[in-house]
Short mmCIF file of C-alpha atoms in Angstrom, two decimals:
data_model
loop_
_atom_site.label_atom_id
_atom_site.label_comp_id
_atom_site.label_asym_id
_atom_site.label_seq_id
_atom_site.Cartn_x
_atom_site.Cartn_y
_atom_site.Cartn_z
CA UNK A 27 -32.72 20.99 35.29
CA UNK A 28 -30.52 23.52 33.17
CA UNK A 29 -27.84 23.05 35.48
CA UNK A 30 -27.80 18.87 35.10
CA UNK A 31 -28.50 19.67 31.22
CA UNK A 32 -25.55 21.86 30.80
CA UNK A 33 -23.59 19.02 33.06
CA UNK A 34 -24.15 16.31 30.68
CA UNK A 35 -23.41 18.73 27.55
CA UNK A 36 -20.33 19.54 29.16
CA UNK A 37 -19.23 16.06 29.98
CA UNK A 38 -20.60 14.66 25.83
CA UNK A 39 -18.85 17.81 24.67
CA UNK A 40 -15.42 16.54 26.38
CA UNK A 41 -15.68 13.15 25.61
CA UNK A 42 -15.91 14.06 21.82
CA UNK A 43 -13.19 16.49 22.10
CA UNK A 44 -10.93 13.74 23.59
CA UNK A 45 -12.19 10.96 20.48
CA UNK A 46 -11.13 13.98 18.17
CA UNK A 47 -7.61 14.29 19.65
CA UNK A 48 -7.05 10.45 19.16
CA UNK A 49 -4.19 9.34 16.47
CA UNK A 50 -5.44 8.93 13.57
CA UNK A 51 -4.24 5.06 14.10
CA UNK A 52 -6.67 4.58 16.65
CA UNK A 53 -9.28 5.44 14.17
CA UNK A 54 -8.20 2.51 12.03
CA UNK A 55 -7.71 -0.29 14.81
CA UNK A 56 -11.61 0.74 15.83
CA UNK A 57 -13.10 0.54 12.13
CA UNK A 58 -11.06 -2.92 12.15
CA UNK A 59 -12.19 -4.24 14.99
CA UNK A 60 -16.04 -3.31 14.20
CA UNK A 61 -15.54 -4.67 10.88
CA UNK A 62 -14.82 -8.11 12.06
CA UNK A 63 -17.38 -8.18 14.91
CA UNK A 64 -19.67 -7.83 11.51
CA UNK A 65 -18.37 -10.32 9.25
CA UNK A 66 -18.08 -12.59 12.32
CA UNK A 67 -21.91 -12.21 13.14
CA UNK A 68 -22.95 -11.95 9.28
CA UNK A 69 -21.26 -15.59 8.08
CA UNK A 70 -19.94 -18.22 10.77
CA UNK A 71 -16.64 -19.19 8.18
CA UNK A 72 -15.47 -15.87 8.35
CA UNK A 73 -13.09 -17.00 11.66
CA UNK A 74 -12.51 -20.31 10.62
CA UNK A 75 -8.70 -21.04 10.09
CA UNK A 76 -9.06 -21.44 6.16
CA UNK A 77 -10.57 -18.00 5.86
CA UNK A 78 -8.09 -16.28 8.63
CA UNK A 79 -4.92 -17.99 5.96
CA UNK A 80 -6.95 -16.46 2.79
CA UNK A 81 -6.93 -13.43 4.59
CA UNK A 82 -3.46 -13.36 5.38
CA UNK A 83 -2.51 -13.96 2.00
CA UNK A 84 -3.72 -11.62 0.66
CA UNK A 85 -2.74 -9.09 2.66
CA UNK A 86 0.67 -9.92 2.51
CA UNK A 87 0.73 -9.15 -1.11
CA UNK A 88 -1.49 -6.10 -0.26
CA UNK A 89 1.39 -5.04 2.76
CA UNK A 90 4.66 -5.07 0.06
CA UNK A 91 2.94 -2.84 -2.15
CA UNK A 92 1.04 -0.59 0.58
CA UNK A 93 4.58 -0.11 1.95
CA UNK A 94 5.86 1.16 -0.65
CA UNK A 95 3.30 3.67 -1.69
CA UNK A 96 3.31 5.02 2.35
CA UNK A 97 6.83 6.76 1.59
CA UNK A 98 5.30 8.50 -1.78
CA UNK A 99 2.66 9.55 0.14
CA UNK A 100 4.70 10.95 2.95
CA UNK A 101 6.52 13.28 0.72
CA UNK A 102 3.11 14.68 -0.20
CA UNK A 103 3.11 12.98 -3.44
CA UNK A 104 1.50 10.22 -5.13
CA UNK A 105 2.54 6.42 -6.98
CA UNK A 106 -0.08 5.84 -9.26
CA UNK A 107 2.36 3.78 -11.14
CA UNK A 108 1.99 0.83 -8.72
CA UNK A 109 -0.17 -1.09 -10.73
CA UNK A 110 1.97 -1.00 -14.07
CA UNK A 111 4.53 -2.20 -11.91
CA UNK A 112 3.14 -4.78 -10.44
CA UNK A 113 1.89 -6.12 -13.95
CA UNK A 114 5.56 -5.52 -15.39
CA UNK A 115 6.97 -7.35 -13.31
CA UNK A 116 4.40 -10.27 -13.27
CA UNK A 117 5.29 -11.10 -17.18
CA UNK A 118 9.41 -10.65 -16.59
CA UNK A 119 8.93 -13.43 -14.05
CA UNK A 120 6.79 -15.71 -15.75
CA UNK A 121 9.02 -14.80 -19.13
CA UNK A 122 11.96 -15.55 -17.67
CA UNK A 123 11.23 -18.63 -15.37
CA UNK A 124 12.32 -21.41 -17.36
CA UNK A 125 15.48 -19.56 -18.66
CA UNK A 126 16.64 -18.42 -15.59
CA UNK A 127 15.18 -20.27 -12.36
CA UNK A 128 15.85 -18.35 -9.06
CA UNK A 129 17.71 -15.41 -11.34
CA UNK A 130 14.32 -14.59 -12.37
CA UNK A 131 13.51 -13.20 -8.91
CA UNK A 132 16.57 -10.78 -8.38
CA UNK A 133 15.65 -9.88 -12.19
CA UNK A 134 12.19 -8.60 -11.65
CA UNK A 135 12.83 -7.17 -8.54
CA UNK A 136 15.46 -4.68 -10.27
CA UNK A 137 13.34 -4.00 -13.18
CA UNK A 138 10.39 -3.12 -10.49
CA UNK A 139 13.30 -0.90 -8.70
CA UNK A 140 14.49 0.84 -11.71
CA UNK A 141 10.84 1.63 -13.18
CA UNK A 142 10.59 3.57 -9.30
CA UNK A 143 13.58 5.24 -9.79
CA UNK A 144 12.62 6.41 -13.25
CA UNK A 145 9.34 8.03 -11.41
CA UNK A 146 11.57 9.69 -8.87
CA UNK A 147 14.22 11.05 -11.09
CA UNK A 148 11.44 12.51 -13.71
CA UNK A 149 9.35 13.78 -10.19
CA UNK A 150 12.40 15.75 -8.64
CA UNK A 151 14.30 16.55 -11.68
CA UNK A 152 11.85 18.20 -14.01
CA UNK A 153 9.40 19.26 -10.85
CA UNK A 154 6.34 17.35 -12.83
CA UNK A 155 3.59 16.67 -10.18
CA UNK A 156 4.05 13.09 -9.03
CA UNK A 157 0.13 12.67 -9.93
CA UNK A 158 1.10 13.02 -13.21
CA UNK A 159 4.19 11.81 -13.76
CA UNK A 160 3.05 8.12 -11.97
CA UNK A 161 -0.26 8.32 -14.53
CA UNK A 162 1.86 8.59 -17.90
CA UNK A 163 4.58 6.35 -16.61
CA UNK A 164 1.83 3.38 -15.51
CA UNK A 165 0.84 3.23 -19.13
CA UNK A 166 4.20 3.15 -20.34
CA UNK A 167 4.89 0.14 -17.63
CA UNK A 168 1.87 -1.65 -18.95
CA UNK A 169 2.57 -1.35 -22.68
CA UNK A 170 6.10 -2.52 -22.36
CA UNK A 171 4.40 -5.54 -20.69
CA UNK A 172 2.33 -6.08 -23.92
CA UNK A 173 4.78 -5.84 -26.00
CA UNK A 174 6.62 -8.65 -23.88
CA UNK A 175 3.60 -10.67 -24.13
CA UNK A 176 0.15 -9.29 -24.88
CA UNK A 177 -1.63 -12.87 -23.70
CA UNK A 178 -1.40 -14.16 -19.92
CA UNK A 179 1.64 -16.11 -19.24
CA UNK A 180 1.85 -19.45 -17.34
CA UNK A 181 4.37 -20.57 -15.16
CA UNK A 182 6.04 -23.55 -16.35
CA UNK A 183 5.91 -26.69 -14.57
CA UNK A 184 9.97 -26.98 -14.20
CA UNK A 185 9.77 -24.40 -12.24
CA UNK A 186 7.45 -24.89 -9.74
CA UNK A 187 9.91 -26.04 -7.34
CA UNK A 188 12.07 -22.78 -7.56
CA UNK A 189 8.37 -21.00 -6.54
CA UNK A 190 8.36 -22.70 -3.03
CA UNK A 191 10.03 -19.72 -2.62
CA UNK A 192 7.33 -17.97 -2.49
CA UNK A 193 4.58 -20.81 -2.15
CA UNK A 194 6.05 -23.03 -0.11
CA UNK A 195 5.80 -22.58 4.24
CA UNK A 196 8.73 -22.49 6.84
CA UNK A 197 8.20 -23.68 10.09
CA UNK A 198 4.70 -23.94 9.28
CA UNK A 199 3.37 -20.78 8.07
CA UNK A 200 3.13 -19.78 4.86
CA UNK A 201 6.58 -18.05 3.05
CA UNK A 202 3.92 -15.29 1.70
CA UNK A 203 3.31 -14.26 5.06
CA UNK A 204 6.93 -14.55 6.33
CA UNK A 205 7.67 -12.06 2.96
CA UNK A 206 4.89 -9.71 4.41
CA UNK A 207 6.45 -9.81 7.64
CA UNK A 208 10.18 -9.17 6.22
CA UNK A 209 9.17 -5.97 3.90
CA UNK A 210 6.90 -4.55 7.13
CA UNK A 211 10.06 -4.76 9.50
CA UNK A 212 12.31 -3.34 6.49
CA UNK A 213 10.60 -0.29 5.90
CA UNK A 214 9.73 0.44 9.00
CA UNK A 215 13.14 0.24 10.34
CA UNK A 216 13.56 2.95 6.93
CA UNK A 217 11.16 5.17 7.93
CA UNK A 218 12.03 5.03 11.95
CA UNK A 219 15.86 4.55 12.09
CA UNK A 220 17.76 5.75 9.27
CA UNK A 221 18.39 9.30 8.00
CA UNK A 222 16.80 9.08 4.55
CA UNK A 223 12.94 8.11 6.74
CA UNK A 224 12.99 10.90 8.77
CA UNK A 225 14.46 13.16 5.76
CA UNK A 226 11.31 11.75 3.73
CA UNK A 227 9.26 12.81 6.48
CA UNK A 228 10.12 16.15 7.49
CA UNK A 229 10.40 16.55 3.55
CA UNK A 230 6.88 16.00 3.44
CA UNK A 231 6.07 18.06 6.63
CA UNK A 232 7.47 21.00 5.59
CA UNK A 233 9.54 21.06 2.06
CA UNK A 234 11.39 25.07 2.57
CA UNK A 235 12.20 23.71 6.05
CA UNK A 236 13.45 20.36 5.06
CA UNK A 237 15.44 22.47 2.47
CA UNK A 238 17.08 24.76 5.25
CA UNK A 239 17.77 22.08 7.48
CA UNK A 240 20.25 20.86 5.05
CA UNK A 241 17.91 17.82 2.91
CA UNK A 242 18.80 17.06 -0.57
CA UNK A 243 15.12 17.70 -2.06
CA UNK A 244 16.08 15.79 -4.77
CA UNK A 245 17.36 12.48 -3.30
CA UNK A 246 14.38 12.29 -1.18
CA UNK A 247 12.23 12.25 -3.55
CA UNK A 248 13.85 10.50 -5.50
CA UNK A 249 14.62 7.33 -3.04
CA UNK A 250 10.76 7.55 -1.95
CA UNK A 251 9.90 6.73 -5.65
CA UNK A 252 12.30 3.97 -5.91
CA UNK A 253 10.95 2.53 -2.46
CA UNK A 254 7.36 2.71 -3.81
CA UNK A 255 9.09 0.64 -7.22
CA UNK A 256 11.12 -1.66 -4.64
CA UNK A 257 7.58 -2.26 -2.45
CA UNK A 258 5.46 -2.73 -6.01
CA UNK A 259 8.03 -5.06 -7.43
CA UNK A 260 8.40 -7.30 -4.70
CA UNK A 261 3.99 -7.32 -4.20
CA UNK A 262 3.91 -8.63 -8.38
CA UNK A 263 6.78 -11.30 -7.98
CA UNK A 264 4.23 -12.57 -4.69
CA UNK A 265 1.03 -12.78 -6.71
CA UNK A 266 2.44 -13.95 -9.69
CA UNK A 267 4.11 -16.42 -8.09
CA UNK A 268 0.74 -17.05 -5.95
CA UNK A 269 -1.35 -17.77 -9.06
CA UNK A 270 1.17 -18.87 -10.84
CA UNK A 271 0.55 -16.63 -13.57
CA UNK A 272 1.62 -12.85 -15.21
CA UNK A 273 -0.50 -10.83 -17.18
CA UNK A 274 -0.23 -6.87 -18.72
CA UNK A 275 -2.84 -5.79 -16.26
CA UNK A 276 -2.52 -8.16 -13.33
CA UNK A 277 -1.96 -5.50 -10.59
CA UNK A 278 -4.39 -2.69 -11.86
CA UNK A 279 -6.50 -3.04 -8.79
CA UNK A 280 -3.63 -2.32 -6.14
CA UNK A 281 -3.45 1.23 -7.44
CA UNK A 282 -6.87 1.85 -5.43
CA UNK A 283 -5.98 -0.50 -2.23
CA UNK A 284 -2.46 0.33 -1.93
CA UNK A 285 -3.62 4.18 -1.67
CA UNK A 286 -7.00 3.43 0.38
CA UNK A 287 -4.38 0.90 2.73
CA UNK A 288 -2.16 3.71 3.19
CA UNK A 289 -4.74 6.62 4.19
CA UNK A 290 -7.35 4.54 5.73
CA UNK A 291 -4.43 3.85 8.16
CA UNK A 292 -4.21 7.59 9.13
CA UNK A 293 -1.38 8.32 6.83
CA UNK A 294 -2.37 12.06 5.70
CA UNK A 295 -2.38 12.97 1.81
CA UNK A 296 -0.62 16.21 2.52
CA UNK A 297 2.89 14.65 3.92
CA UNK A 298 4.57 14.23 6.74
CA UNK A 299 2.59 12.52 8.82
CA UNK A 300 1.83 8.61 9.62
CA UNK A 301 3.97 6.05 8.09
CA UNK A 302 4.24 2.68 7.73
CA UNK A 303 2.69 1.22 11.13
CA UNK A 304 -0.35 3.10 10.25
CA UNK A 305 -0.26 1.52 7.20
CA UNK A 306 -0.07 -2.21 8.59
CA UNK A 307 -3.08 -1.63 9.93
CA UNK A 308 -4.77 -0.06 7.14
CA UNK A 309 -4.08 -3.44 5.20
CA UNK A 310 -4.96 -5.39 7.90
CA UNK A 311 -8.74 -3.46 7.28
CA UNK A 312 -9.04 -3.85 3.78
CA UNK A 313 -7.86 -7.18 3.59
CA UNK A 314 -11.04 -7.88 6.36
CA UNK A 315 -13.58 -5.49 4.06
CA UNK A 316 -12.54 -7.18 1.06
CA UNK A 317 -12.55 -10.91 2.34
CA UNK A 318 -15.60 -10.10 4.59
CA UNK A 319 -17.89 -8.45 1.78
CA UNK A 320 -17.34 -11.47 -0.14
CA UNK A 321 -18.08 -13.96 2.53
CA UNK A 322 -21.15 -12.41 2.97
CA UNK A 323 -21.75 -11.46 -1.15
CA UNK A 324 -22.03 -8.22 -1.14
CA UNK A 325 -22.28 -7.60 -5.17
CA UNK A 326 -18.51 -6.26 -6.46
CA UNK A 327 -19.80 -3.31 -7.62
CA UNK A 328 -21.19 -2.38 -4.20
CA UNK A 329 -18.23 -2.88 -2.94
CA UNK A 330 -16.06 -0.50 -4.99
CA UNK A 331 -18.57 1.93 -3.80
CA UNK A 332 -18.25 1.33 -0.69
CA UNK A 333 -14.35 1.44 -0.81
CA UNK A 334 -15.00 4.64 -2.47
CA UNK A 335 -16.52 6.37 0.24
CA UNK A 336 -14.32 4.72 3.37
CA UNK A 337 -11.15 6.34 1.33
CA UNK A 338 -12.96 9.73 1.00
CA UNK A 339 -13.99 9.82 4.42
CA UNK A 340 -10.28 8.58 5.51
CA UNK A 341 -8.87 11.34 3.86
CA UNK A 342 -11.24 14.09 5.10
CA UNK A 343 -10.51 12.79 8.60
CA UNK A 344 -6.24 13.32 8.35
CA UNK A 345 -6.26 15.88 5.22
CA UNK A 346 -4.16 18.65 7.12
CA UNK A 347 -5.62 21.91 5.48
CA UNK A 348 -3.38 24.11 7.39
CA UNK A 349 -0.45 23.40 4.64
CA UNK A 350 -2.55 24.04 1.56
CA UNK A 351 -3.82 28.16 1.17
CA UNK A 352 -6.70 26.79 -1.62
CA UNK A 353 -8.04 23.09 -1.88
CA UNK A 354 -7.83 22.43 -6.09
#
């Protein structure tokens, strides 16, 4: 008997050893699959075609920003910014629709992309923690919005046909999506096939090393910042153009989602590890949570707890303690 007891022990204690040594990514595809086994048995429209679109929508808008606050993380900092960008961006476009048609778009995007380099040059010049430098600089972002225009701003009708851009669909799917699509393959091709990705992440793996193999510290982390303002910009010119609509606080909730994207998809805190396929399919789960909770009504405060605790327990899973002596 203690011999087959012992056998089986043996045998659990190796199968949990090899679920331990799994990516972190495989982690994420699992909770996503279980989560849509449960929305599928809890409501019967949650795999209907409508719903599957709604879903897709909004992760695409979810995705551009997500992508861009991956290559913050990955230096082992932080964009808490994202939001104030988003929401900055939102009023430039709807400000300067009428004026400008399509030069709106190339407009916003740059002010999106300089308000990320401004995070990255005050991050790597004067050495503040990107935690704080990304709080004080969302505030700023958002009052500059006010003072643009402290009530919601409307698109105006002459210009709806210059937001097909964004509205309209190509070959049948939806130009959102196709966006979505676009800024994944972008970064990824970053972050995978071009020197200033794999700077980024060794920067973020091991800073002294990345140092004395020759990385300019303060390009990195500079360029990571303006790729976290490039991803944010181009995520507020999609959903104000999707509700046709900009407002001073419009992309306050992405803060939360773009980080909770980004680790629940095995991305790790500390740097250096993870990136921005992990990420796609952290979206890809809380774009199901947060269509599939609401399908089903979950109350919206529950589910802010719930987020909550699936981020914290994210992070405890691929925090790497090894590269931090005390845990602050």
């Amino acid at each position: 008997m203690n011999i087959k007891s012992n056998k089986k022990m043996s045998a659990g204690t190796r199968i949990l050893k090899k679920i331990a040594g799994l990516p972190a990514i495989a982690y994420a595809l699992g909770m996503l699959v279980i989560f849509i086994i449960i929305f599928s048995v809890g409501s019967s429209s949650f795999l209907n075609s409508y719903n599957i679109l709604t879903i897709g929508n909004s992760a695409a808008i979810l995705l551009a920003v997500a992508m861009g606050q991956v290559f913050a993380i990955l230096t082992g900092g932080i964009d808490l910014s994202v939001g104030g960008i988003m929401s900055l961006v939102s009023v430039v476009l709807m400000k300067t629709l009428e004026p400008l048609g399509f030069w709106a778009y190339p407009l916003s995007l740059g002010v999106g992309v300089l308000a990320g380099l401004f995070n990255g040059l005050v991050n790597a010049k004067f050495r503040i923690p990107s935690f704080i430098t990304t709080l004080g600089s969302n505030g700023i972002f958002i009052s500059i919005a006010y003072m643009i225009s402290i009530k919601p701003l409307s698109a105006p009708s002459s210009a709806y046909g210059v937001m097909d851009l964004i509205n309209g669909m190509t070959f049948g799917i939806r130009n959102i999506m196709l966006i979505g699509i676009i800024v994944f393959i972008l970064f990824l091709v970053i972050q995978r096939y071009t020197v200033t990705g794999r700077s980024i992440m060794l920067l973020g793996s091991n800073e002294k090393m990345s140092w004395l193999s020759g990385v300019d510290i303060f390009k990195m982390r500079t360029l990571a910042f303006t790729l976290s303002g490039l991803g944010a910009s181009i995520a507020g010119i999609m959903l104000a153009s999707n509700l046709y609509s900009g407002y001073p606080t419009l992309g306050t909730v992405y803060i939360l989602n773009s980080i909770a994207s980004v680790v629940i998809g095995g991305t790790a805190m500390t740097g250096g590890a993870g990136g921005v396929l992990n990420t796609l399919v952290g979206v890809l789960v809380m774009s199901v949570i947060n269509n599939g909770m609401n399908i089903i009504g979950i109350d919206v405060y529950a589910q802010q707890s719930f987020l909550g605790i699936l981020v914290i327990v994210a992070v405890a899973i691929s925090f790497d303690r090894s590269k931090l002596s005390v845990i602050k």
